[in-house]
PDB file of C-alpha atoms in Angstrom:
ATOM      1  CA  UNK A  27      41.830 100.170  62.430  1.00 36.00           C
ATOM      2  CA  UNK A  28      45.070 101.959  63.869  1.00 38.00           C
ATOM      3  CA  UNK A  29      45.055 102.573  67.525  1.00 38.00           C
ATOM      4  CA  UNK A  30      45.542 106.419  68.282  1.00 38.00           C
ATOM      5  CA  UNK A  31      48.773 107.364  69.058  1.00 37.00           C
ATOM      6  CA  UNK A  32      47.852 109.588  72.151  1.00 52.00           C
ATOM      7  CA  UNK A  33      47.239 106.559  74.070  1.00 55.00           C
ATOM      8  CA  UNK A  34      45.040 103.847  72.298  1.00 91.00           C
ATOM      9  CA  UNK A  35      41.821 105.582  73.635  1.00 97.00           C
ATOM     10  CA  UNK A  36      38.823 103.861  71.262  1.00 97.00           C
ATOM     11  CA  UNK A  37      35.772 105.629  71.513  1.00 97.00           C
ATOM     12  CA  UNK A  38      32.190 103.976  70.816  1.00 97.00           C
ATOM     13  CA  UNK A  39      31.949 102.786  67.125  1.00 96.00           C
ATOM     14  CA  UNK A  40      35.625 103.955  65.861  1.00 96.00           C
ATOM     15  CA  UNK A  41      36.315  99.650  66.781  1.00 96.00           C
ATOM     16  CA  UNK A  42      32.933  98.781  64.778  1.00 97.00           C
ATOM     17  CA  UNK A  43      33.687  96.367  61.740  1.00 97.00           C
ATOM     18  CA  UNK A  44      31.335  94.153  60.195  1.00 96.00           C
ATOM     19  CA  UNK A  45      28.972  92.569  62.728  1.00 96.00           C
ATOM     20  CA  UNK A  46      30.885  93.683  65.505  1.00 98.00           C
ATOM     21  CA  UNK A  47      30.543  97.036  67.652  1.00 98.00           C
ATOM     22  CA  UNK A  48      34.447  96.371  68.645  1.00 98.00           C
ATOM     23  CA  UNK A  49      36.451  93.951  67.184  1.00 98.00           C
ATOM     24  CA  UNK A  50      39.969  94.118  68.666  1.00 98.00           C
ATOM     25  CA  UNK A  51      42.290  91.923  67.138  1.00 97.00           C
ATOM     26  CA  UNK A  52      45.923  91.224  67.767  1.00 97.00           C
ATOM     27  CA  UNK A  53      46.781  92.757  64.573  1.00 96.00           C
ATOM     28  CA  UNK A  54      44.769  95.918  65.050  1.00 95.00           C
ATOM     29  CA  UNK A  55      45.974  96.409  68.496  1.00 96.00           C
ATOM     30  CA  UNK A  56      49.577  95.779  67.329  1.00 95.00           C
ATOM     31  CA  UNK A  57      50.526  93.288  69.704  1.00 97.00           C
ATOM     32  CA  UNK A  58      50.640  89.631  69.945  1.00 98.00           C
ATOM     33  CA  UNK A  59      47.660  87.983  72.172  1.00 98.00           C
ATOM     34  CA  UNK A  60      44.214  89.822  73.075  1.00 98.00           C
ATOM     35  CA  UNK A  61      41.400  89.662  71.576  1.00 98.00           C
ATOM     36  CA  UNK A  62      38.006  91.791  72.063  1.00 98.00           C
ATOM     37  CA  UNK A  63      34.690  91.715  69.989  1.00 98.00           C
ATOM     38  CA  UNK A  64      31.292  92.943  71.064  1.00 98.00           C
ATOM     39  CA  UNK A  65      28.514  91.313  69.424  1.00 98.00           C
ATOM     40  CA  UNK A  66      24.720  93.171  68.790  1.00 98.00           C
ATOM     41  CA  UNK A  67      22.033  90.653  68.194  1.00 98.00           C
ATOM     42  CA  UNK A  68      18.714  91.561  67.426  1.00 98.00           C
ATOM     43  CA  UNK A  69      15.590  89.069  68.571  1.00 98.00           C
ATOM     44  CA  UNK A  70      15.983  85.661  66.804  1.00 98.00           C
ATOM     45  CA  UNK A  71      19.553  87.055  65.324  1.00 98.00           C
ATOM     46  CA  UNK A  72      22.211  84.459  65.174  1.00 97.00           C
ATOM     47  CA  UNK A  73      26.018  85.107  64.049  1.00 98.00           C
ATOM     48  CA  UNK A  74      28.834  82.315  63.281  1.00 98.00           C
ATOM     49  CA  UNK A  75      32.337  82.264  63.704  1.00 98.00           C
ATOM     50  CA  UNK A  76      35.557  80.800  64.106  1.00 98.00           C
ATOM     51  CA  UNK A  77      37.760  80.868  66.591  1.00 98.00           C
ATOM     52  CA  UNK A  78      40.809  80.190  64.963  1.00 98.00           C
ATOM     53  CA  UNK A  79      44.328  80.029  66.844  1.00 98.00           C
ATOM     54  CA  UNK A  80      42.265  81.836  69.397  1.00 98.00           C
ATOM     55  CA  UNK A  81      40.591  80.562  73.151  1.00 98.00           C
ATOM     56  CA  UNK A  82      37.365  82.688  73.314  1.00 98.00           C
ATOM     57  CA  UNK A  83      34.717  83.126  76.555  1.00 98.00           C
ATOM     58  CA  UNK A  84      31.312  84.472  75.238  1.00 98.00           C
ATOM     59  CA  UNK A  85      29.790  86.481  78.077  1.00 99.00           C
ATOM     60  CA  UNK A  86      26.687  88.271  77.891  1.00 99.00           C
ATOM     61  CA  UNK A  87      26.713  91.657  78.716  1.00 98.00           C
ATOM     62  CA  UNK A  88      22.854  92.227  78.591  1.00 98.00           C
ATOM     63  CA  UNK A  89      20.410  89.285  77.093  1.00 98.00           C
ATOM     64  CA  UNK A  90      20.616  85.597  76.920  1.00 98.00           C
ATOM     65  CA  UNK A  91      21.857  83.230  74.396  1.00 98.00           C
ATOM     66  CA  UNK A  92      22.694  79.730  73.025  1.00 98.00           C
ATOM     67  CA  UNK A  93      26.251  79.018  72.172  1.00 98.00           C
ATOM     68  CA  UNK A  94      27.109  76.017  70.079  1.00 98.00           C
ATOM     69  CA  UNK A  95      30.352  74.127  68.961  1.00 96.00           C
ATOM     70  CA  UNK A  96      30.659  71.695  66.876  1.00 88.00           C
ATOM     71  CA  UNK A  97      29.564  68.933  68.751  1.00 89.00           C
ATOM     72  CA  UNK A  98      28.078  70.540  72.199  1.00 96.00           C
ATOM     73  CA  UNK A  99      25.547  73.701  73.654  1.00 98.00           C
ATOM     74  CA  UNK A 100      24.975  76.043  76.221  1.00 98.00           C
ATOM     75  CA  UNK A 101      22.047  78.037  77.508  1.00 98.00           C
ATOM     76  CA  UNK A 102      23.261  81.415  78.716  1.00 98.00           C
ATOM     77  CA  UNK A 103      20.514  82.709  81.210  1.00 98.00           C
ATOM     78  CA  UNK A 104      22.587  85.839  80.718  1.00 98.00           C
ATOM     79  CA  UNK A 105      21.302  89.297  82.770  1.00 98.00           C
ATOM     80  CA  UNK A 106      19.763  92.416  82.588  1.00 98.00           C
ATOM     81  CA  UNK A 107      22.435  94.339  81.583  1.00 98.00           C
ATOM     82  CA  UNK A 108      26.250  94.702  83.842  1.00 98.00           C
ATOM     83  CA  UNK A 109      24.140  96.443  86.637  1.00 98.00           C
ATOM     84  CA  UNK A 110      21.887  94.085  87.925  1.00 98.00           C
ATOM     85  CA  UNK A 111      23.999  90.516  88.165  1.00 98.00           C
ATOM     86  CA  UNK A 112      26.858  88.657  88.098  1.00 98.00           C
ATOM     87  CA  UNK A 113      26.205  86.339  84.503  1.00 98.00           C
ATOM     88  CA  UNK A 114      26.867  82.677  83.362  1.00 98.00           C
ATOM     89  CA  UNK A 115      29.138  82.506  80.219  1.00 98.00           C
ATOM     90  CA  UNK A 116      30.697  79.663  77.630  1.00 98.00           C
ATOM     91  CA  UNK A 117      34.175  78.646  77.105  1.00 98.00           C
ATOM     92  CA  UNK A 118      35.227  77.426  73.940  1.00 98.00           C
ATOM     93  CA  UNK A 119      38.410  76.254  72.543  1.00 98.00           C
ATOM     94  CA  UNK A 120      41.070  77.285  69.620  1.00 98.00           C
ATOM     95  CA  UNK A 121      40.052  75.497  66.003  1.00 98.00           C
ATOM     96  CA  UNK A 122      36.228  75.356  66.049  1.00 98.00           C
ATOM     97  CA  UNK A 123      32.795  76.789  64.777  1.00 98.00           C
ATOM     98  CA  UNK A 124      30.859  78.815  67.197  1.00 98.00           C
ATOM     99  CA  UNK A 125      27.336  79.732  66.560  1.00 98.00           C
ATOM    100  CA  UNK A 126      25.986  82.202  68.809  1.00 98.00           C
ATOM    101  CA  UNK A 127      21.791  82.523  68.395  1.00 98.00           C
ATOM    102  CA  UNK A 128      19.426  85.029  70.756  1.00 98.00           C
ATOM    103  CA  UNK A 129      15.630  84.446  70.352  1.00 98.00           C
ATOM    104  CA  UNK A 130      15.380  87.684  72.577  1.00 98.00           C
ATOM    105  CA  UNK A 131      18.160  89.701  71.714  1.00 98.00           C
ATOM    106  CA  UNK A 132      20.917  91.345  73.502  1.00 98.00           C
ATOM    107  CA  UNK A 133      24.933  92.231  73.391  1.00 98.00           C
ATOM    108  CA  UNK A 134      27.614  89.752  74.029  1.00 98.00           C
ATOM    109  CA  UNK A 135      31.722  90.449  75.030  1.00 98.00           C
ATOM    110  CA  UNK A 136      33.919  87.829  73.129  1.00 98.00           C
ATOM    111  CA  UNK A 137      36.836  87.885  75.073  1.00 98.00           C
ATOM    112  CA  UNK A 138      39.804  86.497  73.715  1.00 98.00           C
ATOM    113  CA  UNK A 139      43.726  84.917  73.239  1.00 98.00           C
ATOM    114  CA  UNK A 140      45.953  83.543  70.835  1.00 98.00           C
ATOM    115  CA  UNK A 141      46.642  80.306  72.947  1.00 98.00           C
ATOM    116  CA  UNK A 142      48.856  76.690  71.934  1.00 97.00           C
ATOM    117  CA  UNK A 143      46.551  74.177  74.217  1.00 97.00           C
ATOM    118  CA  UNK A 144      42.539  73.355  72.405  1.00 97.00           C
ATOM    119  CA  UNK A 145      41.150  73.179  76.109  1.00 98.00           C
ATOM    120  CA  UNK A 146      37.596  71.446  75.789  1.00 97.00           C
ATOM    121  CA  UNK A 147      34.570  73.734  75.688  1.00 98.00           C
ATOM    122  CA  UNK A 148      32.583  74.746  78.734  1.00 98.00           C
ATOM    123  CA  UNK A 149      30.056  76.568  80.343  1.00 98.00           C
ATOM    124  CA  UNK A 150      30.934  78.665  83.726  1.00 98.00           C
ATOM    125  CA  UNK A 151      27.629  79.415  86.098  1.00 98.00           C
ATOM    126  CA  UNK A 152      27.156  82.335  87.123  1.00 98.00           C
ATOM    127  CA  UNK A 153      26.896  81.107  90.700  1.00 98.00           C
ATOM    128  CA  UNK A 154      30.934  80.098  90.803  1.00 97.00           C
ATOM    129  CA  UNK A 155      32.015  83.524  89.766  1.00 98.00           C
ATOM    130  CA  UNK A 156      33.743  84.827  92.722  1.00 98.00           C
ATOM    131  CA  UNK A 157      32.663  88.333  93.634  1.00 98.00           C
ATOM    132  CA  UNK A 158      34.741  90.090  95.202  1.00 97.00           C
ATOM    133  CA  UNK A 159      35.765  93.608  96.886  1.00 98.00           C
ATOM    134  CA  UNK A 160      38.671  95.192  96.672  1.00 97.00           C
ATOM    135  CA  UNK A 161      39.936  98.304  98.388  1.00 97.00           C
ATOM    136  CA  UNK A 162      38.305 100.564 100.565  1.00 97.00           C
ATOM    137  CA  UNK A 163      36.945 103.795 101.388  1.00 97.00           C
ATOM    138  CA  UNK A 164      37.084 105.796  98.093  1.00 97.00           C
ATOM    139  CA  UNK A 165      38.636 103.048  96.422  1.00 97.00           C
ATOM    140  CA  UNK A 166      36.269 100.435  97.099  1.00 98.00           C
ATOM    141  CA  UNK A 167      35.113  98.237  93.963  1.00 98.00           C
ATOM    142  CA  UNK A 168      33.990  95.081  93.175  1.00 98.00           C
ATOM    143  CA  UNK A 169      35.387  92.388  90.891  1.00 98.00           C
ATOM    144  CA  UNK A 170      33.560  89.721  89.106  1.00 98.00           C
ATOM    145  CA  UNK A 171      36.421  86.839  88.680  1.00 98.00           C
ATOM    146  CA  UNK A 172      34.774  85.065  85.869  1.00 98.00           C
ATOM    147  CA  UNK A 173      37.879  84.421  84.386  1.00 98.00           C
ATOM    148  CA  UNK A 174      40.901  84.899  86.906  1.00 98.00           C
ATOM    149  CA  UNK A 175      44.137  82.953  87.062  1.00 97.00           C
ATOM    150  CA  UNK A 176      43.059  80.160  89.516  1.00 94.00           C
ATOM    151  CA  UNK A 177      39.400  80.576  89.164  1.00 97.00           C
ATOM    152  CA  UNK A 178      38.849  79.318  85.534  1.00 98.00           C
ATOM    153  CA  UNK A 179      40.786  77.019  83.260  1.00 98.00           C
ATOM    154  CA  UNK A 180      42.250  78.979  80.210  1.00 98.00           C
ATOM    155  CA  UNK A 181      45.492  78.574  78.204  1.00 98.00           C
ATOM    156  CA  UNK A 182      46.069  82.266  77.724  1.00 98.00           C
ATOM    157  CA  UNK A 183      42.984  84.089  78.416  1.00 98.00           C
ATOM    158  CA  UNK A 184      42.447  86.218  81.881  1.00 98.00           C
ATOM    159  CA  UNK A 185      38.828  87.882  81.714  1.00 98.00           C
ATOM    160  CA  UNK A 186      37.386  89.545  84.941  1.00 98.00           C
ATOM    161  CA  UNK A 187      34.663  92.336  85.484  1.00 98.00           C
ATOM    162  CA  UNK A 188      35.276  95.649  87.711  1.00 98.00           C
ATOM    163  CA  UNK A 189      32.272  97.751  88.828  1.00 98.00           C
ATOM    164  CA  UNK A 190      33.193 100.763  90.539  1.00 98.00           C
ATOM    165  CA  UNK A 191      30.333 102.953  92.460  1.00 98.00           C
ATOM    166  CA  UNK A 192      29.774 106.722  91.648  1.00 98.00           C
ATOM    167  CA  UNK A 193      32.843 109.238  93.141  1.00 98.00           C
ATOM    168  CA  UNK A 194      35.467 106.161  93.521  1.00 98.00           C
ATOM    169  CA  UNK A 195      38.753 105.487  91.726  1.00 98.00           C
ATOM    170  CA  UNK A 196      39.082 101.818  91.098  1.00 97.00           C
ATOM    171  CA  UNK A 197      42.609 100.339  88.701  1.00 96.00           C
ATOM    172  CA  UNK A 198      44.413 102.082  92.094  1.00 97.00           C
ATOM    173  CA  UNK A 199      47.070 102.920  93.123  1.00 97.00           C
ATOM    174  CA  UNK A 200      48.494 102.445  89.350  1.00 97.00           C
ATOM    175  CA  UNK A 201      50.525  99.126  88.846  1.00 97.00           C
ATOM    176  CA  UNK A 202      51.569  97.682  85.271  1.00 97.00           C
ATOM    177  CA  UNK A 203      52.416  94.363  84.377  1.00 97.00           C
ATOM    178  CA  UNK A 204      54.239  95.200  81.290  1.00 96.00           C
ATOM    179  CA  UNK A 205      58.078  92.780  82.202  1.00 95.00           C
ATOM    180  CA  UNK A 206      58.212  89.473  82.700  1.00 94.00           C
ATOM    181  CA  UNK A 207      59.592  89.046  86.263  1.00 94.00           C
ATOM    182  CA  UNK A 208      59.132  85.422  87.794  1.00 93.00           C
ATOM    183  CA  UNK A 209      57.117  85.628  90.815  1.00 93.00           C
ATOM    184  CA  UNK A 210      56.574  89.387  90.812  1.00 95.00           C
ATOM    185  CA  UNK A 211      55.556  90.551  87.589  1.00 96.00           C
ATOM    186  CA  UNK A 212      53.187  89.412  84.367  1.00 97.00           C
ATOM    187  CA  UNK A 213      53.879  90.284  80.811  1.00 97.00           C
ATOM    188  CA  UNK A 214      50.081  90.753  80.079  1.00 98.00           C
ATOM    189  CA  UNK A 215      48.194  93.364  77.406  1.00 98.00           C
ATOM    190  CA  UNK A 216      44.941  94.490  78.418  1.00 98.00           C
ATOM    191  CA  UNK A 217      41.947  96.051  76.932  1.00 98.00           C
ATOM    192  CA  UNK A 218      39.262  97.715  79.058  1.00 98.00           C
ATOM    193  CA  UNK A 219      35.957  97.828  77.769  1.00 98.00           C
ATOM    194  CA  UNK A 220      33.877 100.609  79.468  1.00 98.00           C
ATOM    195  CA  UNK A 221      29.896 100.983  80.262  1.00 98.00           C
ATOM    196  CA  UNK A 222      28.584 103.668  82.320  1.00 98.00           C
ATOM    197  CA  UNK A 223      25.108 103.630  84.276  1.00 97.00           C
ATOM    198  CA  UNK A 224      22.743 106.002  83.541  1.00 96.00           C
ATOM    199  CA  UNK A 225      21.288 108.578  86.047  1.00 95.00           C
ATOM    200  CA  UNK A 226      18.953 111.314  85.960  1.00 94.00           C
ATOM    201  CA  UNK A 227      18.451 110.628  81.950  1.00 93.00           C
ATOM    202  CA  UNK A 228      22.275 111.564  81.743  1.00 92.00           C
ATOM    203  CA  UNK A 229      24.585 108.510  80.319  1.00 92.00           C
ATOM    204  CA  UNK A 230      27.589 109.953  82.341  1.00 94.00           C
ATOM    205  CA  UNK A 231      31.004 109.428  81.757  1.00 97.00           C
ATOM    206  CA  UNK A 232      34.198 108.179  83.859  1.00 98.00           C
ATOM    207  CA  UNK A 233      38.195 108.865  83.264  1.00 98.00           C
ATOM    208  CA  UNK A 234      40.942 106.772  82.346  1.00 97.00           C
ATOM    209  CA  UNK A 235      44.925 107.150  83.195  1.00 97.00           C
ATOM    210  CA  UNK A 236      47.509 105.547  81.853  1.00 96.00           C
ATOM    211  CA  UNK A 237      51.140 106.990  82.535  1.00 95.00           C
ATOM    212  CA  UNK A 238      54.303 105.558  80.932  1.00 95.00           C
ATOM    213  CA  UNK A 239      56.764 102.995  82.402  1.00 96.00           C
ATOM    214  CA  UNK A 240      59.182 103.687  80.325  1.00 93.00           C
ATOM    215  CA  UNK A 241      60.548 106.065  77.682  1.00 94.00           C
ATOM    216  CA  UNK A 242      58.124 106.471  74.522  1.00 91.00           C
ATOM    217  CA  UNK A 243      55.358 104.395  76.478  1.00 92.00           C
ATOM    218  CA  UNK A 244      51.774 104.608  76.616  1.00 94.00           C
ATOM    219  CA  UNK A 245      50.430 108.278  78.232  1.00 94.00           C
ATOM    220  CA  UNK A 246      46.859 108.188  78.558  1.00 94.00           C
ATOM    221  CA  UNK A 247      44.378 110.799  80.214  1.00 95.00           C
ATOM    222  CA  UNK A 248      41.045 109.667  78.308  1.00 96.00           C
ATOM    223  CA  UNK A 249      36.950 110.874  78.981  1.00 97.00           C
ATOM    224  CA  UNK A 250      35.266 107.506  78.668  1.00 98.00           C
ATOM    225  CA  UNK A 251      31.940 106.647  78.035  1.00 97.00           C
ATOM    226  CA  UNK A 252      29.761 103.594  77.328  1.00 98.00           C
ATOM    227  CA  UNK A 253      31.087 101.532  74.713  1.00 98.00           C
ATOM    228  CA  UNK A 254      34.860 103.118  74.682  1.00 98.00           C
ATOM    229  CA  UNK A 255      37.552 100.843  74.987  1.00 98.00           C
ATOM    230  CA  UNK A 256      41.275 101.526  76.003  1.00 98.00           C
ATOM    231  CA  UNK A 257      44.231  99.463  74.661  1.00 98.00           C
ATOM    232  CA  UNK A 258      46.914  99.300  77.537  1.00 97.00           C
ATOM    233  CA  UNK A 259      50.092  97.375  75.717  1.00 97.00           C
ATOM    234  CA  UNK A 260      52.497  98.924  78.939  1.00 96.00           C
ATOM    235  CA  UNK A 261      52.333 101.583  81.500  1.00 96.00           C
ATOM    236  CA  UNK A 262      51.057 101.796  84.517  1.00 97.00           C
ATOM    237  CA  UNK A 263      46.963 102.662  84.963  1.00 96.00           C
ATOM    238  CA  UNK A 264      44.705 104.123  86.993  1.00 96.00           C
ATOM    239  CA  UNK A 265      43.024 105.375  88.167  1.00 98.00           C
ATOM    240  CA  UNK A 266      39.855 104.329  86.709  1.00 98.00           C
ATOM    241  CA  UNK A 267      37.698 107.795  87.973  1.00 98.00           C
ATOM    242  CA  UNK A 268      34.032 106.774  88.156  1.00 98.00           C
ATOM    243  CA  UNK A 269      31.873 109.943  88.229  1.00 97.00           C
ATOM    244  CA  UNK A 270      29.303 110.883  91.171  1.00 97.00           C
ATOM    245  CA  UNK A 271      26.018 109.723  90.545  1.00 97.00           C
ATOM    246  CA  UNK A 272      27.637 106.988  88.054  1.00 98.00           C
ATOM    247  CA  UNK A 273      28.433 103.488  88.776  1.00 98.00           C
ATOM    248  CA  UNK A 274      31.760 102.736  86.254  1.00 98.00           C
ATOM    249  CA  UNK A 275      31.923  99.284  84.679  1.00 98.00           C
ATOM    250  CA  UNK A 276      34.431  97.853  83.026  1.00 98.00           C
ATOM    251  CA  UNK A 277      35.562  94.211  81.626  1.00 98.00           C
ATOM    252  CA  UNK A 278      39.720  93.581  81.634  1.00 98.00           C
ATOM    253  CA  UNK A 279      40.852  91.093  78.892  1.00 98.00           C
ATOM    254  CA  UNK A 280      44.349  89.942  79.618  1.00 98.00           C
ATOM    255  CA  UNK A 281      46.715  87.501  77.832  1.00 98.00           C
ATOM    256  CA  UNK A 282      50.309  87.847  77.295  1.00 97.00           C
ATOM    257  CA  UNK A 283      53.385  85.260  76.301  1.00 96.00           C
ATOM    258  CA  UNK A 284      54.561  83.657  80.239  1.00 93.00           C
ATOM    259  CA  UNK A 285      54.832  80.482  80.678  1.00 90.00           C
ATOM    260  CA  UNK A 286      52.536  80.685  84.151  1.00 93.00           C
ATOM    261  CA  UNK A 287      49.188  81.973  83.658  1.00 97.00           C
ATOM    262  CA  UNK A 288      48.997  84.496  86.076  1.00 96.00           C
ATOM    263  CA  UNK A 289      48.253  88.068  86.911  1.00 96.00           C
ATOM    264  CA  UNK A 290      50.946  89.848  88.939  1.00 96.00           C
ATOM    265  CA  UNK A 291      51.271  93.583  89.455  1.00 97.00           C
ATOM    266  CA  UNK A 292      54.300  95.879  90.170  1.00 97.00           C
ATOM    267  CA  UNK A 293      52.033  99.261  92.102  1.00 97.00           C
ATOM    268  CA  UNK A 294      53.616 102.360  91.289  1.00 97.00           C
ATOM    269  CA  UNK A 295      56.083 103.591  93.978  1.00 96.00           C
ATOM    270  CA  UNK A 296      54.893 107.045  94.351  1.00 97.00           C
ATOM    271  CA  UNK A 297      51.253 105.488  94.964  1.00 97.00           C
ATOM    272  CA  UNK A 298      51.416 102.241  96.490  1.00 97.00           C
ATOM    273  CA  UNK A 299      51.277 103.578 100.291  1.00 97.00           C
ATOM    274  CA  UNK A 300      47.644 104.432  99.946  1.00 96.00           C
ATOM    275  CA  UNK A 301      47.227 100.631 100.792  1.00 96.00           C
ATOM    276  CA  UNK A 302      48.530 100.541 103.812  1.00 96.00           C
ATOM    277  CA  UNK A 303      45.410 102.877 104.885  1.00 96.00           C
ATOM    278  CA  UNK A 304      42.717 100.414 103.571  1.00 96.00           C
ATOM    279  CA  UNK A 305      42.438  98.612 107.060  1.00 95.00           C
ATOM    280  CA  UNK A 306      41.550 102.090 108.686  1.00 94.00           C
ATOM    281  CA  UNK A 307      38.458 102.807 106.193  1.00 96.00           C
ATOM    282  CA  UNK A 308      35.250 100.360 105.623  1.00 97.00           C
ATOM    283  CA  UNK A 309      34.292  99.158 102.489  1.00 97.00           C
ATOM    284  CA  UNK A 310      32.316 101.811 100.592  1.00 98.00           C
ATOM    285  CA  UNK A 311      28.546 100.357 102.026  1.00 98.00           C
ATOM    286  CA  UNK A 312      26.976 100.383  98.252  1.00 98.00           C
ATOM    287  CA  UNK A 313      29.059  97.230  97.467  1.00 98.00           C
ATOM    288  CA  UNK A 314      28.533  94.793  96.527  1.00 98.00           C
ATOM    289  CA  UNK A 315      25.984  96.187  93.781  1.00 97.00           C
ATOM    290  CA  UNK A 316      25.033  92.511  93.873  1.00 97.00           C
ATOM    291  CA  UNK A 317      26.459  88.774  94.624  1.00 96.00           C
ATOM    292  CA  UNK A 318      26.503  85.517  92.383  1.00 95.00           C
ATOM    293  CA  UNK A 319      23.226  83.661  92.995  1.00 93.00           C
ATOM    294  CA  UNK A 320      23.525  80.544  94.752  1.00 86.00           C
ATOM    295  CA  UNK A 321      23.186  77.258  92.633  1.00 72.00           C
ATOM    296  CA  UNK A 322      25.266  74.780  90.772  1.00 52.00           C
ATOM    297  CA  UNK A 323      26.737  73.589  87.608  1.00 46.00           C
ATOM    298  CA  UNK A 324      24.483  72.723  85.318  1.00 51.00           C
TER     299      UNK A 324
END
């Protein structure tokens, strides 16, 4: 697979190589850390792999599953599909076998990161995913930190899901996080993975931006629809344009070389005033689309 040149803009299937629907790869991206696959099993189907110099969170994006190492498994509950909950996942570590079985079916995100620590493997409920909302007004969305800096223990990988409700822009204003800059800036690639609600019996479809940094970087303006994913090596992005009627979903996979895990953003000077008006506007009312249920570890 080689990345487009207009802007690393993936449509549905063009990712697609042998069991996977994507399978993003260091290599095929052309950089040096993250990782995505997206995994179709049908009822009873079962697929192995390993995880080589990679950290890997399985997270089911609609279904339930069983995910077993070497020597321990986990019952993903799983959910609907990204719409109706926030989801319990697996963690496992660099060097192992991973067997992934569904008696029902479903599809499953392997998110992913070249990493140096073997971090032991384990399962995150879905009730201690954070939910939260970010922005306001028109730029109200909601994050699922399943994976954030701080929330859950990775070497590399940062993993979160953004759900942005019909008409909104979401990924604004545009920041990057393309320099290492101690204390104010992340070196971190990123791959958005995009799914689109349905409405009406029309799929819909949102809109991606991605303007350059610097000289020669990435300049994307890309339709998106479910199952698209967009490679984001530099530049600043966003918006993320979710259209009326539509609620816009998308999972972030992050990783890059800093010593500090950690996800800090430089906002683009021309747009980074529009924040100062989020304490004048409420929250757009439809969020959240839904909160983490309450319960504990297992």
């Amino acid at each position: 697979m080689t990345a487009p040149t207009s802007g690393f803009h993936l449509p549905a299937g063009s990712a697609a190589e042998g069991p996977y629907a994507v399978d993003i790869t260091p290599r095929k991206a052309g950089w040096g850390y993250s990782s995505l696959r997206v995994l179709e099993l049908p009822p009873g189907g079962w697929h192995t792999f390993s995880t080589e110099d990679s950290e890997w969170i399985v997270l089911p994006l609609s279904g339930g599953c069983t995910v077993a190492t070497e020597d321990l498994a986990f019952q993903l509950d799983g959910r609907e599909n990204v719409f109706a909950g926030v989801t319990d996942f697996a963690y496992v570590p660099r060097d192992t076998q991973v067997s992934i079985a569904s008696r029902a079916g479903g599809r499953f995100a392997l998110t992913g990161a070249r990493c140096e620590r073997r971090l032991p493997a384990r399962y995150g409920p879905a009730s201690a995913v954070p939910v939260e909302l970010r922005g306001s007004g028109n730029c109200s969305r909601q994050v699922n930190n399943f994976a954030a800096a701080g929330v859950f223990e990775a070497d590399r990988l940062i993993a979160v899901e953004v759900l942005t409700p019909g008409g909104n822009w979401s990924s604004y204003p545009p920041h990057k996080h393309d320099e290492c800059r101690p204390g104010e800036e992340s070196e971190l690639e990123e791959i958005y993975y995009f799914d689109i609600e349905p409405a009406h019996g029309a799929q819909g479809v949102g809109y991606q931006r991605v303007s350059p940094s610097r000289s020669g970087g990435s300049d994307v303006l890309a339709e998106v629809r479910g199952g698209d994913a967009v490679l984001i090596p530099d530049g600043w992005h966003g918006p993320s344009i979710a259209a009326p009627g539509h609620t816009l979903y998308y999972l972030n996979v992050m990783a890059g070389p800093g010593a500090e895990r950690a996800w800090l953003i430089c906002d683009h000077p021309d747009h980074a005033w529009i924040r100062s008006t989020w304490p004048e506007q409420p929250v757009d009312p439809r969020l959240p689309l839904y909160e983490a249920p309450a319960g504990g570890a297992r």
